[in-house]
XYZ file of C-alpha atoms in Angstrom:
661
model
C -14.366 31.460 -4.225
C -12.673 30.429 -0.723
C -12.999 26.897 0.105
C -15.933 24.969 0.763
C -18.754 27.777 -0.536
C -20.789 27.943 -3.513
C -21.593 30.756 -5.220
C -25.934 32.136 -4.629
C -28.043 30.241 -7.115
C -29.838 32.221 -10.266
C -32.971 34.246 -9.953
C -35.709 31.785 -9.988
C -33.486 28.405 -9.219
C -35.193 26.952 -6.120
C -33.845 27.450 -1.799
C -30.588 24.671 -2.024
C -29.941 25.266 -5.538
C -30.271 21.390 -7.561
C -32.684 20.009 -3.745
C -35.306 19.240 -4.815
C -36.829 15.436 -5.091
C -36.984 14.979 -8.924
C -33.720 15.496 -8.965
C -33.234 12.800 -5.717
C -35.007 10.481 -7.573
C -33.094 10.360 -10.618
C -30.305 10.318 -9.139
C -30.028 7.499 -6.974
C -32.307 5.914 -9.479
C -29.096 6.228 -11.803
C -27.239 5.199 -8.556
C -28.026 1.208 -9.449
C -28.448 1.205 -12.798
C -25.443 2.293 -13.633
C -24.029 -0.715 -12.124
C -26.623 -2.463 -13.091
C -25.574 -1.598 -17.340
C -21.381 -2.702 -16.299
C -22.746 -5.701 -14.619
C -24.573 -7.239 -16.843
C -22.005 -6.042 -20.248
C -18.881 -7.502 -17.332
C -17.774 -3.057 -17.337
C -17.584 -3.465 -13.261
C -13.495 -2.162 -13.553
C -15.571 1.045 -14.847
C -17.049 2.275 -11.812
C -13.371 2.464 -10.735
C -13.625 6.213 -12.163
C -16.939 7.278 -11.839
C -17.311 6.187 -8.127
C -13.243 9.051 -8.298
C -15.480 11.300 -11.061
C -19.003 11.671 -8.677
C -16.491 12.465 -5.629
C -14.373 15.010 -7.272
C -16.969 16.764 -8.451
C -18.678 16.532 -5.273
C -15.979 18.164 -2.724
C -14.769 21.414 -3.066
C -10.658 21.137 -2.734
C -7.709 21.596 -4.831
C -8.961 24.516 -8.095
C -6.833 21.940 -10.733
C -7.723 19.346 -11.777
C -5.356 16.557 -10.469
C -5.640 17.794 -7.110
C -9.366 17.388 -7.379
C -8.961 14.085 -8.453
C -6.285 12.290 -5.264
C -8.210 14.177 -2.589
C -11.330 12.604 -4.278
C -9.403 8.756 -4.650
C -8.561 9.272 -1.248
C -12.058 9.408 0.691
C -12.754 6.987 -1.762
C -10.610 4.423 -0.785
C -11.244 5.773 2.818
C -15.139 5.187 2.454
C -14.756 1.817 0.696
C -12.679 -0.164 3.673
C -15.232 1.895 6.054
C -18.407 0.898 4.350
C -16.647 -2.652 4.003
C -17.319 -3.387 7.980
C -21.258 -3.941 6.355
C -20.018 -5.492 3.238
C -18.475 -8.168 5.393
C -21.654 -8.885 7.346
C -24.905 -7.869 4.438
C -26.098 -11.238 2.529
C -24.478 -10.193 -0.478
C -20.664 -9.830 0.509
C -18.577 -8.296 -2.193
C -20.921 -8.568 -4.859
C -20.294 -5.883 -7.151
C -23.858 -4.284 -7.723
C -24.298 -3.696 -4.364
C -21.553 -2.216 -2.532
C -21.011 0.045 -5.345
C -25.102 1.195 -5.556
C -24.794 1.519 -2.333
C -21.168 3.982 -2.394
C -23.147 5.829 -4.676
C -26.401 6.167 -3.393
C -24.557 7.620 -0.817
C -23.260 10.957 -2.599
C -26.191 11.214 -4.720
C -27.890 11.785 -1.221
C -24.960 13.311 0.081
C -24.660 15.746 -3.174
C -28.215 16.772 -2.764
C -28.935 17.472 1.485
C -25.358 19.711 0.464
C -27.111 21.935 -2.537
C -23.941 20.978 -4.162
C -24.045 21.360 -8.107
C -22.082 18.571 -9.938
C -18.336 20.613 -11.115
C -14.734 19.749 -11.559
C -12.596 22.365 -12.751
C -10.284 21.084 -15.744
C -7.029 23.269 -15.447
C -3.305 21.878 -15.365
C -0.560 22.689 -13.750
C 2.828 22.181 -15.766
C 4.130 20.207 -12.509
C 1.167 17.973 -13.017
C 3.319 15.706 -15.384
C 6.438 15.608 -12.769
C 3.937 13.243 -10.671
C 2.839 11.665 -13.227
C 5.745 10.813 -14.874
C 6.507 9.888 -11.650
C 4.064 7.003 -11.652
C 5.041 5.922 -15.268
C 8.804 5.640 -15.460
C 8.519 3.820 -11.491
C 5.901 1.196 -12.748
C 7.931 0.913 -16.648
C 10.986 -0.874 -14.260
C 8.427 -2.682 -11.665
C 6.386 -4.242 -14.460
C 8.864 -4.873 -17.277
C 10.406 -7.639 -15.606
C 6.661 -9.664 -15.556
C 5.530 -8.316 -18.888
C 4.449 -11.183 -21.829
C 5.688 -13.577 -19.438
C 3.398 -16.304 -18.018
C 1.401 -16.388 -15.267
C 3.711 -19.789 -13.706
C 7.386 -17.629 -15.158
C 5.777 -14.551 -12.961
C 5.612 -16.154 -9.859
C 9.635 -16.242 -9.668
C 8.917 -12.078 -9.098
C 5.834 -12.849 -7.190
C 7.546 -14.914 -4.325
C 10.441 -13.001 -3.564
C 9.963 -12.744 0.160
C 7.293 -15.335 1.980
C 5.485 -11.859 3.272
C 4.425 -11.593 0.470
C 2.949 -14.909 -0.260
C 1.156 -14.168 3.760
C -0.188 -10.935 1.802
C -1.445 -13.308 -0.477
C -2.983 -15.736 1.591
C -4.682 -12.423 3.659
C -6.332 -11.296 0.219
C -7.171 -14.706 -1.004
C -9.181 -15.214 2.372
C -10.616 -12.352 2.381
C -12.507 -12.749 -0.733
C -13.888 -16.235 0.113
C -14.959 -15.303 2.819
C -16.984 -11.476 1.903
C -15.365 -9.554 4.290
C -12.697 -8.420 6.889
C -11.519 -11.554 7.456
C -11.123 -11.136 11.489
C -15.424 -10.936 11.146
C -15.412 -14.821 9.415
C -12.433 -15.619 11.818
C -13.546 -19.015 11.834
C -13.882 -19.373 7.792
C -10.611 -17.533 7.422
C -8.146 -20.316 9.158
C -8.476 -22.113 6.307
C -6.610 -19.252 4.230
C -4.513 -17.720 6.690
C -2.180 -18.654 9.452
C -4.107 -18.141 12.768
C -3.470 -15.509 13.988
C -3.583 -13.698 11.643
C -7.029 -13.689 11.117
C -7.537 -11.563 13.847
C -4.593 -9.355 14.685
C -2.551 -8.051 11.675
C -4.427 -4.995 9.666
C -7.296 -6.185 6.928
C -7.635 -2.905 5.185
C -4.781 -3.493 2.166
C -5.604 -6.470 1.301
C -9.858 -5.811 1.065
C -9.484 -2.371 -0.724
C -7.537 -5.217 -3.272
C -10.075 -7.436 -3.111
C -12.673 -4.663 -4.183
C -10.774 -3.722 -6.617
C -10.715 -7.163 -7.834
C -14.032 -8.358 -7.487
C -15.177 -4.904 -9.688
C -11.327 -6.206 -12.339
C -13.190 -9.702 -13.203
C -16.571 -8.652 -12.563
C -17.500 -11.002 -10.365
C -16.449 -11.706 -6.437
C -15.140 -15.212 -7.337
C -11.456 -14.285 -7.516
C -11.086 -17.647 -9.557
C -7.668 -20.109 -10.040
C -5.028 -19.098 -7.344
C -2.555 -18.693 -9.900
C -3.940 -16.061 -11.694
C -4.940 -14.203 -8.325
C -0.815 -14.306 -8.019
C -0.458 -12.688 -11.229
C -3.082 -10.160 -10.539
C -2.230 -9.244 -6.709
C 1.248 -8.379 -7.661
C -0.243 -6.108 -10.394
C -1.716 -4.478 -8.039
C 1.280 -4.261 -5.199
C 4.070 -2.735 -8.543
C 0.973 -0.269 -9.361
C 0.839 0.612 -6.076
C 4.433 1.866 -5.672
C 4.568 3.813 -8.420
C 1.726 4.549 -6.551
C 3.221 6.084 -3.957
C 6.249 7.226 -4.962
C 3.731 9.647 -7.277
C 1.338 10.596 -4.024
C 5.127 11.980 -2.148
C 5.320 14.244 -5.540
C 1.953 15.307 -5.133
C 1.790 16.158 -1.009
C 5.335 17.636 -1.325
C 3.653 20.119 -3.898
C 0.575 20.352 -2.335
C 2.723 21.193 1.201
C 3.922 23.628 -0.856
C 0.829 25.867 -1.337
C 0.337 28.705 -4.110
C 3.638 30.283 -3.220
C 5.547 27.107 -4.960
C 5.162 27.456 -8.495
C 7.752 27.874 -11.379
C 10.935 26.267 -10.656
C 10.917 25.618 -7.751
C 8.179 23.479 -8.359
C 10.314 21.923 -10.593
C 13.006 21.126 -7.772
C 11.129 20.017 -5.519
C 9.606 17.499 -6.957
C 12.255 15.897 -8.778
C 13.506 15.907 -5.399
C 11.562 13.412 -4.096
C 11.584 11.266 -7.064
C 14.864 10.919 -7.470
C 15.187 9.785 -4.085
C 12.148 7.257 -4.042
C 13.462 5.989 -7.673
C 17.515 5.907 -6.474
C 17.563 5.058 -2.706
C 16.418 1.360 -0.626
C 12.334 2.611 -0.309
C 12.141 0.344 -3.842
C 13.051 -2.959 -1.514
C 9.450 -2.758 -0.162
C 8.252 -4.669 -3.661
C 11.098 -7.292 -2.955
C 11.015 -7.414 0.788
C 6.914 -8.138 0.220
C 5.857 -5.740 2.496
C 2.812 -4.769 0.168
C 0.947 -2.845 3.339
C 3.483 -1.039 4.569
C 3.848 0.023 0.914
C -0.585 0.958 0.680
C 0.491 1.902 4.132
C 2.731 4.758 3.880
C 1.006 5.273 0.113
C -2.130 6.626 2.229
C 0.092 8.489 5.332
C 1.827 10.271 3.002
C -1.609 12.413 1.640
C -2.936 12.318 4.921
C -0.518 14.280 6.285
C -0.270 16.417 3.253
C -3.759 17.024 3.312
C -3.801 18.148 7.379
C -0.112 19.896 7.278
C -2.338 22.718 4.281
C -5.758 21.490 4.938
C -6.834 24.111 2.217
C -10.602 23.250 2.332
C -13.866 23.998 4.409
C -14.816 22.476 7.669
C -17.367 19.590 5.521
C -14.559 18.792 3.425
C -11.758 18.733 6.538
C -13.862 16.085 8.674
C -14.207 14.272 5.619
C -10.204 13.933 4.558
C -9.938 13.497 9.081
C -11.732 11.207 8.986
C -10.243 9.126 6.059
C -7.220 10.046 6.971
C -7.907 7.727 10.081
C -9.061 5.085 8.739
C -7.249 4.842 6.204
C -3.882 4.963 7.779
C -5.221 2.911 10.768
C -7.096 0.209 8.378
C -3.755 -0.432 6.905
C -1.144 -0.088 8.744
C -2.459 0.344 12.697
C 1.218 1.981 13.877
C 1.160 5.388 11.968
C -2.104 6.110 12.851
C -0.512 7.460 15.971
C 0.850 9.770 13.539
C -2.483 10.887 11.630
C -3.446 11.588 15.091
C -0.960 13.586 15.968
C -1.303 15.425 13.240
C -4.814 16.098 13.469
C -4.562 16.847 16.822
C -1.520 19.676 16.267
C -4.407 21.073 13.320
C -7.342 21.364 15.720
C -5.100 23.658 17.477
C -3.674 25.314 14.568
C -6.447 26.132 13.308
C -8.498 26.052 15.797
C -10.600 29.178 14.711
C -11.516 27.726 12.157
C -12.009 23.955 13.363
C -11.966 22.953 17.025
C -14.501 25.371 17.933
C -16.893 23.134 15.769
C -18.908 20.525 17.980
C -20.174 18.716 14.748
C -16.518 18.370 13.403
C -15.784 17.701 16.800
C -18.448 15.289 17.012
C -17.374 13.516 13.915
C -14.192 13.855 14.032
C -14.437 11.426 17.721
C -16.404 9.046 15.367
C -14.433 8.903 13.046
C -11.435 7.886 15.927
C -13.615 4.965 16.523
C -14.104 3.077 13.489
C -10.497 3.418 12.485
C -9.775 1.854 15.695
C -12.274 -0.749 15.158
C -10.031 -3.136 14.230
C -7.144 -2.801 16.271
C -9.751 -2.751 19.685
C -10.952 -6.090 18.139
C -6.980 -7.224 17.414
C -5.977 -6.307 21.139
C -8.828 -7.674 23.342
C -8.830 -11.138 20.856
C -5.303 -12.716 20.496
C -3.229 -9.538 19.816
C 0.278 -9.123 22.120
C 1.106 -5.567 21.380
C 4.023 -6.090 23.356
C 6.083 -9.112 21.964
C 4.697 -8.203 18.623
C 6.619 -4.920 18.631
C 9.685 -6.300 19.519
C 9.710 -8.625 16.213
C 12.671 -9.520 14.533
C 12.778 -9.440 10.932
C 13.248 -8.975 7.266
C 14.039 -5.019 6.954
C 14.222 -2.022 4.400
C 15.991 0.640 6.076
C 15.414 3.760 4.667
C 18.096 5.832 3.438
C 19.294 8.129 6.831
C 20.923 11.016 5.356
C 18.280 11.756 3.444
C 15.854 11.387 6.257
C 17.981 13.156 8.589
C 18.633 15.695 6.283
C 15.645 16.648 4.695
C 14.411 16.815 8.921
C 16.343 19.705 9.534
C 15.634 21.916 6.557
C 11.516 21.712 7.239
C 12.495 22.987 9.905
C 14.755 25.538 9.402
C 12.390 26.440 6.927
C 9.377 26.793 9.210
C 10.875 27.796 11.171
C 12.120 31.208 9.136
C 9.633 34.308 10.217
C 7.829 34.157 6.917
C 6.430 30.774 7.403
C 6.289 30.481 11.117
C 3.645 32.746 10.811
C 1.795 30.768 8.568
C -0.845 27.644 9.032
C 1.554 25.572 6.843
C 4.702 26.292 8.766
C 3.109 25.289 11.784
C 1.707 22.253 10.688
C 5.683 21.472 9.318
C 7.102 22.524 12.317
C 5.027 20.096 14.541
C 4.606 17.313 12.047
C 8.727 17.063 11.928
C 8.854 17.545 15.856
C 5.688 15.076 16.618
C 7.347 12.092 14.257
C 10.782 12.242 15.755
C 9.482 12.185 19.499
C 7.585 8.620 18.309
C 10.211 7.790 16.081
C 12.409 8.126 19.111
C 10.342 6.807 22.054
C 9.637 3.746 20.179
C 13.602 3.337 19.448
C 14.326 3.690 23.259
C 11.498 1.572 24.670
C 12.800 -0.925 21.979
C 16.766 -0.341 23.376
C 16.071 -0.699 26.739
C 12.923 -4.416 25.853
C 15.879 -5.717 23.362
C 19.110 -3.815 23.443
C 18.183 -3.698 19.300
C 16.941 -1.500 17.093
C 13.573 -3.851 15.211
C 11.627 -4.962 12.092
C 9.417 -2.479 13.700
C 11.525 -0.130 14.464
C 12.224 0.723 10.407
C 8.759 0.552 9.632
C 8.479 3.290 11.991
C 11.125 5.712 9.916
C 10.047 4.350 6.827
C 7.210 6.961 7.690
C 9.274 9.582 8.982
C 11.046 9.484 5.188
C 7.659 9.958 4.328
C 7.493 13.266 6.891
C 10.971 14.491 5.517
C 10.165 14.431 1.726
C 6.942 15.763 1.679
C 7.766 18.570 3.559
C 10.041 19.577 0.948
C 7.821 21.698 -0.517
C 8.451 24.137 2.064
C 11.790 23.959 2.049
C 11.248 24.964 -1.413
C 10.090 28.675 -0.330
C 13.100 28.954 0.338
C 14.845 28.484 -3.010
C 14.446 32.304 -4.889
C 11.420 32.764 -6.697
C 12.447 33.488 -10.728
C 11.786 37.475 -11.146
C 9.106 38.911 -13.516
C 10.075 38.784 -16.690
C 9.178 40.787 -19.512
C 8.444 40.040 -23.182
C 6.352 37.563 -25.027
C 3.803 34.978 -23.621
C 6.332 32.640 -25.254
C 9.296 33.764 -24.084
C 8.303 33.808 -19.775
C 7.251 29.912 -20.910
C 10.429 29.010 -22.926
C 12.018 30.302 -19.947
C 9.830 28.472 -17.722
C 10.995 25.000 -19.334
C 13.863 25.446 -19.594
C 14.870 26.217 -15.322
C 12.399 23.841 -14.496
C 14.473 21.492 -17.352
C 17.668 22.252 -15.467
C 16.100 22.256 -12.258
C 14.920 18.293 -12.275
C 18.704 16.845 -14.157
C 20.349 18.464 -11.454
C 18.017 16.878 -8.816
C 18.234 13.335 -10.065
C 22.275 14.489 -9.765
C 22.451 15.033 -6.821
C 19.508 13.044 -4.878
C 19.349 10.060 -7.561
C 22.853 9.251 -8.891
C 22.288 10.594 -11.953
C 25.384 11.094 -14.451
C 24.010 12.173 -17.410
C 26.213 10.343 -19.716
C 29.606 11.294 -18.551
C 31.717 9.002 -17.736
C 32.174 7.090 -13.674
C 35.339 8.149 -12.633
C 35.721 4.731 -10.523
C 35.162 3.022 -13.826
C 31.960 1.510 -13.224
C 28.624 2.228 -13.826
C 27.259 5.042 -11.100
C 24.945 4.360 -7.659
C 22.032 4.722 -9.732
C 22.272 1.835 -11.860
C 22.972 -0.276 -8.390
C 19.425 1.185 -7.089
C 16.537 -2.049 -5.777
C 14.405 -0.422 -8.511
C 17.148 -0.704 -11.401
C 17.763 -4.373 -10.344
C 14.553 -5.014 -10.116
C 13.811 -3.603 -13.715
C 17.200 -5.632 -15.123
C 14.883 -9.159 -13.306
C 17.873 -9.517 -10.935
C 15.295 -10.169 -7.926
C 13.609 -12.665 -8.933
C 12.997 -15.552 -6.595
C 14.739 -19.045 -6.938
C 11.245 -20.587 -7.065
C 11.006 -20.953 -11.014
C 11.544 -25.088 -10.944
C 9.340 -25.719 -8.065
C 6.957 -23.103 -9.358
C 6.985 -25.517 -12.666
C 6.760 -28.740 -10.415
C 3.856 -27.159 -8.941
C 1.289 -26.285 -10.983
C 1.845 -28.188 -14.085
C 1.971 -31.223 -12.477
C 2.398 -31.940 -8.648
C -0.949 -30.314 -7.715
C -3.188 -31.385 -10.103
C -6.335 -33.589 -7.635
C -4.471 -32.909 -4.408
C -7.311 -31.153 -2.156
C -4.230 -32.097 1.130
C -2.589 -29.553 2.996
C 0.949 -30.375 0.105
C 4.102 -30.463 2.268
C 6.969 -29.601 -1.105
C 10.603 -30.780 -0.205
C 11.948 -30.275 -3.677
C 15.905 -29.615 -2.533
C 18.322 -29.449 0.323
C 18.399 -25.829 0.829
C 15.398 -25.574 4.043
C 14.212 -21.796 2.736
C 13.712 -23.371 -0.842
C 11.160 -25.545 0.371
C 9.557 -23.352 2.796
C 8.426 -21.071 0.238
C 7.966 -23.842 -1.848
C 5.169 -25.097 0.601
C 3.994 -22.054 1.148
C 3.389 -21.945 -2.949
C 1.239 -25.177 -2.614
C -0.998 -24.191 -0.180
C -1.647 -20.982 -1.710
C -1.858 -22.279 -5.324
C -4.886 -24.624 -3.717
C -5.919 -21.987 -1.634
C -5.263 -23.526 1.279
C -2.017 -21.269 3.366
C -4.622 -21.497 6.934
C -4.658 -24.817 6.868
C -0.243 -25.689 6.991
C -0.218 -24.042 10.846
C 3.111 -25.337 11.075
C 4.654 -24.764 7.920
C 8.109 -22.340 9.552
C 8.903 -25.577 11.048
C 9.550 -26.639 7.265
C 12.026 -24.240 7.237
C 13.930 -26.340 9.276
C 13.626 -29.365 6.653
C 16.435 -29.815 4.903
C 16.068 -32.565 2.607
C 14.363 -33.695 0.076
C 17.314 -33.079 -2.401
C 20.073 -35.029 -4.553
C 22.458 -33.210 -1.253
C 23.561 -35.791 0.687
C 22.565 -35.233 4.875
C 24.870 -36.296 7.562
C 22.489 -38.949 9.571
C 22.554 -36.185 12.514
C 20.386 -33.759 9.866
C 18.137 -36.367 8.659
C 17.044 -37.174 11.855
C 16.635 -33.087 12.851
C 14.430 -33.046 9.793
C 12.615 -35.895 9.876
C 11.570 -34.733 13.472
C 10.745 -31.014 12.541
C 8.496 -32.399 9.621
C 6.911 -34.585 12.079
C 5.450 -31.595 13.966
C 4.325 -30.250 10.264
C 2.490 -33.336 9.857
C 1.161 -33.233 13.358
C -0.316 -29.395 12.840
C -2.083 -30.327 9.557
C -6.172 -30.862 9.766
C -5.611 -33.883 7.859
C -2.860 -35.774 6.071
C -0.347 -33.364 3.144
C 0.948 -35.217 0.523
C 4.549 -34.437 0.723
C 6.227 -33.745 -1.818
C 9.888 -34.991 -2.277
C 12.488 -34.249 -4.797
C 14.958 -37.579 -4.401
C 13.602 -40.592 -4.819
C 16.398 -42.483 -2.119
C 15.475 -39.950 0.605
C 11.430 -39.009 -0.508
C 11.667 -43.746 -0.061
C 13.396 -43.380 3.842
C 10.913 -40.894 4.766
C 8.229 -43.079 3.288
C 9.436 -45.646 5.842
C 10.508 -43.530 8.415
C 7.208 -41.897 8.573
C 4.974 -44.975 8.363
C 7.408 -46.074 11.289
C 6.373 -42.946 13.767
C 3.016 -43.400 13.167
C 2.738 -39.833 11.192
C -0.012 -39.833 9.158
C 1.096 -38.526 5.445
C 1.034 -39.883 1.706
C 5.279 -39.464 0.751
C 5.240 -38.627 -3.420
C 9.037 -38.761 -5.393
C 8.602 -35.192 -7.738
C 11.419 -34.180 -8.657
C 12.318 -31.369 -9.939
C 13.722 -33.008 -13.596
């Protein structure tokens, strides 16, 4: 059945299929009764699969179950972030029942107006196993180090970077203010360091808070320690879903022509790159928004490159792509906008002439751009921010370049160039290359080198290259149809697919399948970032400070805390940041990064010059606090001297001797 169509109504059925007032009344009543019932039972989390299945039953995209569920989940995430603008200002905030009741009501009314009867295809594809296995295996490696650990011990994996502490502070702030922080800036300043409440994209944090509210069946996040554990699980799951989404996206772009062993080769290649490559460092570096932004970018680009859907679904997908990607990581919104423009050119006979389509996409663009415009008009310096320095996750250059070139070769073949998908792949690869090249040239011109956001943009380039493997797979020779029993044919297909999967993991993942290394040491597979994380090698040194803070030093403390447990300035910074988020007041330490230069506090001796420099920085941090802070010092002699020197300088602070042992 063509996408976007439905069979004629049976004889005697009313016009419009199920478009009867009693049906609408019952659907709307159920839309509110079900959330109320599940909330009473503290099972609000069940509403997430309910919403996904409800959307999946009304859209007509994809002929298989997994495809339908992926698209439905994508649409739900976009809807939650868009409706979050309303949730942020209405009286009920993020309370579970009003929000989910409204979403279900919108679905009920939309389905009734469209005259669509719920239907979900139950067909499964063999390659579904590769998509799901990718998610499961990546999750197993990421979750293994924290499984069975206490809440305090898990902090060593939570605090692998101050970036994650920052992202958690946005998550915590949205929890407390009940909506997007940029719509509650004054209230949010207590929870996140200004000007983040106004300028940083908050879509991923809002989405995770919405999920967390349903998981807890309460808008109250509870203790910060418990919140850090749930947040860590969410971001680990996000990376696993990101890897699975890339595999699915490559298969989706390949379309119906990508079948058999060729599908296995494509899917396994994407899996191998993601499991053995550098992108797993996103987890250790705490680049949580980037991870979720890349996840939505992969799904959005795949659905736009091969828009196998009717006009209604195309509008929904287009708006969801704009909103989800731009709300989460607005840097990637440019790529979605260019791809959407290319769709309207390549598929102009289907979509571009329709005024309603163009109007709806224009409205979606306005909604998607609202937070970014708001930040630019308030506190965001675009030029300065674009050239920021910082730790980087550098995508695998050979894979990025090689897959991109292969995609150009495959899409330019006559058999593919005549198809809409081939033309879209050409437009996507060339457009993405142009965006990355222009941004890189601008950085070279202005600062003379490639910095932080250039590598984040090249990560999007890697996404483009990997999902383009779908059209590259079409260059492989399909298996000829063989005679024999169905069992024999299926066995042959499984064998060829298994060999293709093993080959992809060996070629692109460095898996040696038990063959001894010629160099006398394990293969690169075992030295990859994800394997190191799985072995617990990526945990931070925050363990002793975390124990001291949670079990002793934060009890009864309501003021800002500066934790100088060590003479290691970076450990002091992380300990201080952790202290703030554990007391729900990360925004009150405005001068947090002054602590990065405080190299005193531990038993290690420092010279007088270093002490005085650190003392000056400490005074700056104290002066930035809205109320006199508590300064925890790990060495008794240093604590006594700091107490005397700060009092003599008129710096209001309470100095407490707090040894780590």
